[in-house]
Amino acid sequence: MKSKTILVTGGGGFLGSHLCERLLALGNDVICVDNFYTGSKRNIRHLLENHRFELIRHDVTLPLVVEVDEIYNLACPASPIHYQRDPAQTIKTCVHGAINMLGLAKRTGAKVLQASTSEVYGDPTVHPQVEEYWGNVNPVGLRSCYDEGKRCAETLFFAYNLQCGVPVKIVRIFNTYGPRMHPNDGRVVSNFILQALKNEDITIYGSGEQTRSFCYRDDLIEAMIRMMATPAEITGPINIGNPTEFTILELAELVIELTGSKSKIIRAPLPSDDPKQRRPDTSKAAKILNWQATTPLREGLIKTIEYFDQLLKEDPEFCR
Ligand code: NAD
Ligand code: UDP
Ligand code: UDP
């Protein structure tokens, strides 16, 4: 395969850092752009010695001029506590960030992939979620800065495709987990694992009957790379996720079993607009990308538990 120059925005984050790693391993030059709002240099410091890797501290809400062949647009805080901390900044990142990356793609002729989200479906009334479903999103709720920001970004991607012929790709990512999730971002997998490893109470919000479908990060990265390689007429949106659905209570019980923890399960209030169920219909991804998630939750959790166990020993402050 010919070597390319690839821009990864949000490359210092959980998913972005793994994507940078994979793209480098495939022989590409990688430019990682991040303002470290939620990402960490810890995620990419092992890449800094690689002469094919370049790091730029930059906020995607501002214009960026670089010459690239492909753009993966991942810059955006992804967990509810971070994207709700500064809702206006979240919307700016989604919308201005998308406009700048599309402007860059238009000028350079680069292909551009948007990391969209299952949140575009909101609290879904169609189950499992198919790409044709338009969603059930509260436009003024606590989650709306992210949900509507990501919906607007999708609209922008289609507008630049239709109007200017920019080759765009949209993947709608469902809950993804794995090593390098931020210990303090409040997501359910990292919370439960850290609570279990510390033998602290495991906090289930609401009844625990709400469901999510958890995809291991390696499966997701593979799907993103396959999506970028599709012909120009394939724009998506395409759902990427693991269709095996679990209740949050089942997840808590599995984490306790795998860690051998003494933690007890306690209940805490359910955050507003928390979706009751979520499971991707991934038949489009299977057909178009010849892809499906292959890592069972148990297997992915074991690797993630190992990571957090090590992190707790190396840097307990970072996990507070
Ligand atoms: P993350 O928070 O670890 O990574 C996001 C990265 O973007 C961070 O490094 C952050 O510093 C950076 N960033 C934020 N605002 C920026 C800005 N204005 N300019 C430059 N950089 C900025 O989250 P993640 O889980 O790796 O998510 C990556 C992408 O995937 C996000 O766009 C997210 O919406 C999407 N996504 C993730 C999931 C998931 O379950 N992890 C699900 C759906 C969608
Ligand atoms: N842009 C950028 N890098 C580039 C080209 C454009 O960041 O290499 C930004 C540019 O600043 C603009 C946005 O992308 O705000 C959209 O570009 P477009 O050409 O669509 O719009 P215009 O410049 O005509 O407003
Ligand atoms: N959740 C929970 N305890 C936690 C963190 C999250 O019960 O400590 C629940 C949360 O209310 C939601 C689900 O787990 O129903 C997934 O939450 P997360 O923030 O990981 O992702 P999202 O809601 O964006 O899918």
PDB file of N, CA and C in Angstrom, residues 111-173:
ATOM      1  N   LYS A 111      -9.699  12.843   1.595  1.00  0.00           N
ATOM      2  CA  LYS A 111     -10.926  12.179   2.078  1.00  0.00           C
ATOM      3  C   LYS A 111     -11.059  12.520   3.552  1.00  0.00           C
ATOM      4  N   VAL A 112     -12.286  12.668   4.039  1.00  0.00           N
ATOM      5  CA  VAL A 112     -12.454  13.029   5.443  1.00  0.00           C
ATOM      6  C   VAL A 112     -13.514  12.150   6.113  1.00  0.00           C
ATOM      7  N   LEU A 113     -13.110  11.561   7.244  1.00  0.00           N
ATOM      8  CA  LEU A 113     -14.011  10.663   7.984  1.00  0.00           C
ATOM      9  C   LEU A 113     -14.432  11.316   9.290  1.00  0.00           C
ATOM     10  N   GLN A 114     -15.737  11.297   9.542  1.00  0.00           N
ATOM     11  CA  GLN A 114     -16.273  11.893  10.760  1.00  0.00           C
ATOM     12  C   GLN A 114     -16.594  10.804  11.774  1.00  0.00           C
ATOM     13  N   ALA A 115     -16.052  10.981  12.999  1.00  0.00           N
ATOM     14  CA  ALA A 115     -16.416  10.085  14.101  1.00  0.00           C
ATOM     15  C   ALA A 115     -17.734  10.586  14.676  1.00  0.00           C
ATOM     16  N   SER A 116     -18.833  10.087  14.124  1.00  0.00           N
ATOM     17  CA  SER A 116     -20.142  10.441  14.671  1.00  0.00           C
ATOM     18  C   SER A 116     -20.492   9.440  15.768  1.00  0.00           C
ATOM     19  N   THR A 117     -21.710   9.446  16.183  1.00  0.00           N
ATOM     20  CA  THR A 117     -22.030   8.705  17.415  1.00  0.00           C
ATOM     21  C   THR A 117     -23.447   8.138  17.404  1.00  0.00           C
ATOM     22  N   SER A 118     -23.637   7.111  18.187  1.00  0.00           N
ATOM     23  CA  SER A 118     -24.979   6.560  18.389  1.00  0.00           C
ATOM     24  C   SER A 118     -25.890   7.588  19.066  1.00  0.00           C
ATOM     25  N   GLU A 119     -25.279   8.625  19.685  1.00  0.00           N
ATOM     26  CA  GLU A 119     -26.096   9.660  20.338  1.00  0.00           C
ATOM     27  C   GLU A 119     -26.968  10.419  19.336  1.00  0.00           C
ATOM     28  N   VAL A 120     -26.659  10.334  18.053  1.00  0.00           N
ATOM     29  CA  VAL A 120     -27.543  10.995  17.073  1.00  0.00           C
ATOM     30  C   VAL A 120     -28.935  10.366  17.102  1.00  0.00           C
ATOM     31  N   TYR A 121     -29.050   9.141  17.654  1.00  0.00           N
ATOM     32  CA  TYR A 121     -30.365   8.503  17.779  1.00  0.00           C
ATOM     33  C   TYR A 121     -31.077   8.910  19.076  1.00  0.00           C
ATOM     34  N   GLY A 122     -30.352   9.607  19.977  1.00  0.00           N
ATOM     35  CA  GLY A 122     -30.949  10.052  21.236  1.00  0.00           C
ATOM     36  C   GLY A 122     -31.419   8.874  22.077  1.00  0.00           C
ATOM     37  N   ASP A 123     -32.613   9.037  22.676  1.00  0.00           N
ATOM     38  CA  ASP A 123     -33.236   7.933  23.424  1.00  0.00           C
ATOM     39  C   ASP A 123     -34.135   7.229  22.411  1.00  0.00           C
ATOM     40  N   PRO A 124     -33.637   6.162  21.764  1.00  0.00           N
ATOM     41  CA  PRO A 124     -34.274   5.679  20.537  1.00  0.00           C
ATOM     42  C   PRO A 124     -35.617   4.992  20.747  1.00  0.00           C
ATOM     43  N   THR A 125     -36.516   5.219  19.811  1.00  0.00           N
ATOM     44  CA  THR A 125     -37.808   4.542  19.837  1.00  0.00           C
ATOM     45  C   THR A 125     -37.815   3.369  18.845  1.00  0.00           C
ATOM     46  N   VAL A 126     -36.717   3.215  18.107  1.00  0.00           N
ATOM     47  CA  VAL A 126     -36.571   2.087  17.179  1.00  0.00           C
ATOM     48  C   VAL A 126     -35.407   1.246  17.696  1.00  0.00           C
ATOM     49  N   HIS A 127     -35.624  -0.064  17.790  1.00  0.00           N
ATOM     50  CA  HIS A 127     -34.607  -0.908  18.408  1.00  0.00           C
ATOM     51  C   HIS A 127     -34.476  -2.215  17.657  1.00  0.00           C
ATOM     52  N   PRO A 128     -33.296  -2.680  17.299  1.00  0.00           N
ATOM     53  CA  PRO A 128     -32.020  -1.975  17.340  1.00  0.00           C
ATOM     54  C   PRO A 128     -31.995  -0.797  16.382  1.00  0.00           C
ATOM     55  N   GLN A 129     -31.014   0.066  16.511  1.00  0.00           N
ATOM     56  CA  GLN A 129     -30.979   1.285  15.706  1.00  0.00           C
ATOM     57  C   GLN A 129     -30.402   1.002  14.307  1.00  0.00           C
ATOM     58  N   VAL A 130     -31.198   1.371  13.312  1.00  0.00           N
ATOM     59  CA  VAL A 130     -30.740   1.276  11.919  1.00  0.00           C
ATOM     60  C   VAL A 130     -30.386   2.692  11.461  1.00  0.00           C
ATOM     61  N   GLU A 131     -29.539   2.781  10.442  1.00  0.00           N
ATOM     62  CA  GLU A 131     -29.053   4.090   9.989  1.00  0.00           C
ATOM     63  C   GLU A 131     -30.195   4.970   9.473  1.00  0.00           C
ATOM     64  N   GLU A 132     -31.269   4.345   8.991  1.00  0.00           N
ATOM     65  CA  GLU A 132     -32.386   5.128   8.426  1.00  0.00           C
ATOM     66  C   GLU A 132     -33.220   5.801   9.516  1.00  0.00           C
ATOM     67  N   TYR A 133     -33.062   5.361  10.764  1.00  0.00           N
ATOM     68  CA  TYR A 133     -33.832   5.956  11.866  1.00  0.00           C
ATOM     69  C   TYR A 133     -33.297   7.372  12.154  1.00  0.00           C
ATOM     70  N   TRP A 134     -34.207   8.354  12.248  1.00  0.00           N
ATOM     71  CA  TRP A 134     -33.782   9.749  12.401  1.00  0.00           C
ATOM     72  C   TRP A 134     -33.543  10.169  13.844  1.00  0.00           C
ATOM     73  N   GLY A 135     -33.920   9.339  14.785  1.00  0.00           N
ATOM     74  CA  GLY A 135     -33.553   9.614  16.169  1.00  0.00           C
ATOM     75  C   GLY A 135     -34.607  10.320  16.982  1.00  0.00           C
ATOM     76  N   ASN A 136     -34.343  10.377  18.272  1.00  0.00           N
ATOM     77  CA  ASN A 136     -35.271  10.968  19.239  1.00  0.00           C
ATOM     78  C   ASN A 136     -34.424  11.777  20.233  1.00  0.00           C
ATOM     79  N   VAL A 137     -34.037  12.971  19.781  1.00  0.00           N
ATOM     80  CA  VAL A 137     -33.088  13.781  20.550  1.00  0.00           C
ATOM     81  C   VAL A 137     -33.787  15.001  21.140  1.00  0.00           C
ATOM     82  N   ASN A 138     -33.542  15.245  22.431  1.00  0.00           N
ATOM     83  CA  ASN A 138     -34.021  16.465  23.075  1.00  0.00           C
ATOM     84  C   ASN A 138     -33.077  17.609  22.666  1.00  0.00           C
ATOM     85  N   PRO A 139     -33.580  18.629  21.944  1.00  0.00           N
ATOM     86  CA  PRO A 139     -32.662  19.668  21.456  1.00  0.00           C
ATOM     87  C   PRO A 139     -32.182  20.632  22.535  1.00  0.00           C
ATOM     88  N   VAL A 140     -32.815  20.611  23.708  1.00  0.00           N
ATOM     89  CA  VAL A 140     -32.414  21.558  24.759  1.00  0.00           C
ATOM     90  C   VAL A 140     -32.021  20.846  26.067  1.00  0.00           C
ATOM     91  N   GLY A 141     -31.805  19.552  26.006  1.00  0.00           N
ATOM     92  CA  GLY A 141     -31.428  18.811  27.223  1.00  0.00           C
ATOM     93  C   GLY A 141     -29.925  18.913  27.491  1.00  0.00           C
ATOM     94  N   LEU A 142     -29.504  18.274  28.600  1.00  0.00           N
ATOM     95  CA  LEU A 142     -28.088  18.343  28.994  1.00  0.00           C
ATOM     96  C   LEU A 142     -27.169  17.685  27.972  1.00  0.00           C
ATOM     97  N   ARG A 143     -27.694  16.689  27.250  1.00  0.00           N
ATOM     98  CA  ARG A 143     -26.867  15.987  26.276  1.00  0.00           C
ATOM     99  C   ARG A 143     -26.868  16.658  24.907  1.00  0.00           C
ATOM    100  N   SER A 144     -27.705  17.692  24.749  1.00  0.00           N
ATOM    101  CA  SER A 144     -27.947  18.198  23.391  1.00  0.00           C
ATOM    102  C   SER A 144     -26.725  18.874  22.776  1.00  0.00           C
ATOM    103  N   CYS A 145     -25.836  19.450  23.606  1.00  0.00           N
ATOM    104  CA  CYS A 145     -24.647  20.098  23.017  1.00  0.00           C
ATOM    105  C   CYS A 145     -23.862  19.079  22.199  1.00  0.00           C
ATOM    106  N   TYR A 146     -23.819  17.867  22.685  1.00  0.00           N
ATOM    107  CA  TYR A 146     -23.079  16.801  21.997  1.00  0.00           C
ATOM    108  C   TYR A 146     -23.945  16.200  20.885  1.00  0.00           C
ATOM    109  N   ASP A 147     -25.172  15.804  21.250  1.00  0.00           N
ATOM    110  CA  ASP A 147     -26.035  15.100  20.285  1.00  0.00           C
ATOM    111  C   ASP A 147     -26.325  15.971  19.066  1.00  0.00           C
ATOM    112  N   GLU A 148     -26.744  17.219  19.331  1.00  0.00           N
ATOM    113  CA  GLU A 148     -27.088  18.104  18.213  1.00  0.00           C
ATOM    114  C   GLU A 148     -25.829  18.585  17.484  1.00  0.00           C
ATOM    115  N   GLY A 149     -24.723  18.753  18.243  1.00  0.00           N
ATOM    116  CA  GLY A 149     -23.447  19.129  17.607  1.00  0.00           C
ATOM    117  C   GLY A 149     -23.027  18.062  16.607  1.00  0.00           C
ATOM    118  N   LYS A 150     -23.141  16.814  17.021  1.00  0.00           N
ATOM    119  CA  LYS A 150     -22.742  15.708  16.138  1.00  0.00           C
ATOM    120  C   LYS A 150     -23.721  15.558  14.975  1.00  0.00           C
ATOM    121  N   ARG A 151     -25.005  15.840  15.219  1.00  0.00           N
ATOM    122  CA  ARG A 151     -25.992  15.776  14.125  1.00  0.00           C
ATOM    123  C   ARG A 151     -25.686  16.868  13.102  1.00  0.00           C
ATOM    124  N   CYS A 152     -25.376  18.059  13.594  1.00  0.00           N
ATOM    125  CA  CYS A 152     -25.060  19.165  12.682  1.00  0.00           C
ATOM    126  C   CYS A 152     -23.792  18.846  11.884  1.00  0.00           C
ATOM    127  N   ALA A 153     -22.817  18.230  12.549  1.00  0.00           N
ATOM    128  CA  ALA A 153     -21.587  17.855  11.836  1.00  0.00           C
ATOM    129  C   ALA A 153     -21.919  16.898  10.683  1.00  0.00           C
ATOM    130  N   GLU A 154     -22.808  15.942  10.928  1.00  0.00           N
ATOM    131  CA  GLU A 154     -23.203  15.028   9.841  1.00  0.00           C
ATOM    132  C   GLU A 154     -23.816  15.819   8.680  1.00  0.00           C
ATOM    133  N   THR A 155     -24.670  16.782   9.032  1.00  0.00           N
ATOM    134  CA  THR A 155     -25.319  17.604   7.989  1.00  0.00           C
ATOM    135  C   THR A 155     -24.266  18.352   7.180  1.00  0.00           C
ATOM    136  N   LEU A 156     -23.277  18.911   7.884  1.00  0.00           N
ATOM    137  CA  LEU A 156     -22.198  19.630   7.199  1.00  0.00           C
ATOM    138  C   LEU A 156     -21.427  18.699   6.260  1.00  0.00           C
ATOM    139  N   PHE A 157     -21.161  17.491   6.722  1.00  0.00           N
ATOM    140  CA  PHE A 157     -20.423  16.546   5.874  1.00  0.00           C
ATOM    141  C   PHE A 157     -21.203  16.280   4.582  1.00  0.00           C
ATOM    142  N   PHE A 158     -22.501  16.111   4.700  1.00  0.00           N
ATOM    143  CA  PHE A 158     -23.291  15.865   3.487  1.00  0.00           C
ATOM    144  C   PHE A 158     -23.369  17.115   2.614  1.00  0.00           C
ATOM    145  N   ALA A 159     -23.427  18.294   3.229  1.00  0.00           N
ATOM    146  CA  ALA A 159     -23.489  19.527   2.444  1.00  0.00           C
ATOM    147  C   ALA A 159     -22.204  19.701   1.621  1.00  0.00           C
ATOM    148  N   TYR A 160     -21.047  19.469   2.236  1.00  0.00           N
ATOM    149  CA  TYR A 160     -19.768  19.625   1.508  1.00  0.00           C
ATOM    150  C   TYR A 160     -19.624  18.541   0.443  1.00  0.00           C
ATOM    151  N   ASN A 161     -20.188  17.383   0.704  1.00  0.00           N
ATOM    152  CA  ASN A 161     -20.128  16.314  -0.288  1.00  0.00           C
ATOM    153  C   ASN A 161     -20.969  16.681  -1.507  1.00  0.00           C
ATOM    154  N   LEU A 162     -22.179  17.142  -1.227  1.00  0.00           N
ATOM    155  CA  LEU A 162     -23.130  17.449  -2.304  1.00  0.00           C
ATOM    156  C   LEU A 162     -22.703  18.696  -3.080  1.00  0.00           C
ATOM    157  N   GLN A 163     -22.295  19.710  -2.324  1.00  0.00           N
ATOM    158  CA  GLN A 163     -22.034  21.024  -2.912  1.00  0.00           C
ATOM    159  C   GLN A 163     -20.645  21.110  -3.538  1.00  0.00           C
ATOM    160  N   CYS A 164     -19.645  20.512  -2.882  1.00  0.00           N
ATOM    161  CA  CYS A 164     -18.248  20.710  -3.309  1.00  0.00           C
ATOM    162  C   CYS A 164     -17.572  19.405  -3.708  1.00  0.00           C
ATOM    163  N   GLY A 165     -18.281  18.283  -3.623  1.00  0.00           N
ATOM    164  CA  GLY A 165     -17.699  16.995  -4.032  1.00  0.00           C
ATOM    165  C   GLY A 165     -16.630  16.475  -3.073  1.00  0.00           C
ATOM    166  N   VAL A 166     -16.616  16.965  -1.826  1.00  0.00           N
ATOM    167  CA  VAL A 166     -15.630  16.450  -0.867  1.00  0.00           C
ATOM    168  C   VAL A 166     -15.960  14.984  -0.559  1.00  0.00           C
ATOM    169  N   PRO A 167     -14.958  14.087  -0.689  1.00  0.00           N
ATOM    170  CA  PRO A 167     -15.221  12.674  -0.363  1.00  0.00           C
ATOM    171  C   PRO A 167     -15.346  12.478   1.148  1.00  0.00           C
ATOM    172  N   VAL A 168     -16.562  12.221   1.615  1.00  0.00           N
ATOM    173  CA  VAL A 168     -16.796  12.126   3.059  1.00  0.00           C
ATOM    174  C   VAL A 168     -17.194  10.704   3.460  1.00  0.00           C
ATOM    175  N   LYS A 169     -16.924  10.381   4.712  1.00  0.00           N
ATOM    176  CA  LYS A 169     -17.274   9.083   5.298  1.00  0.00           C
ATOM    177  C   LYS A 169     -17.775   9.360   6.705  1.00  0.00           C
ATOM    178  N   ILE A 170     -18.923   8.809   7.041  1.00  0.00           N
ATOM    179  CA  ILE A 170     -19.437   9.014   8.401  1.00  0.00           C
ATOM    180  C   ILE A 170     -19.634   7.665   9.076  1.00  0.00           C
ATOM    181  N   VAL A 171     -18.998   7.494  10.241  1.00  0.00           N
ATOM    182  CA  VAL A 171     -19.277   6.302  11.044  1.00  0.00           C
ATOM    183  C   VAL A 171     -19.970   6.729  12.332  1.00  0.00           C
ATOM    184  N   ARG A 172     -21.027   6.024  12.681  1.00  0.00           N
ATOM    185  CA  ARG A 172     -21.721   6.269  13.948  1.00  0.00           C
ATOM    186  C   ARG A 172     -21.236   5.230  14.948  1.00  0.00           C
ATOM    187  N   ILE A 173     -20.429   5.717  15.878  1.00  0.00           N
ATOM    188  CA  ILE A 173     -19.765   4.824  16.829  1.00  0.00           C
ATOM    189  C   ILE A 173     -20.670   4.587  18.040  1.00  0.00           C
TER     190      ILE A 173
END
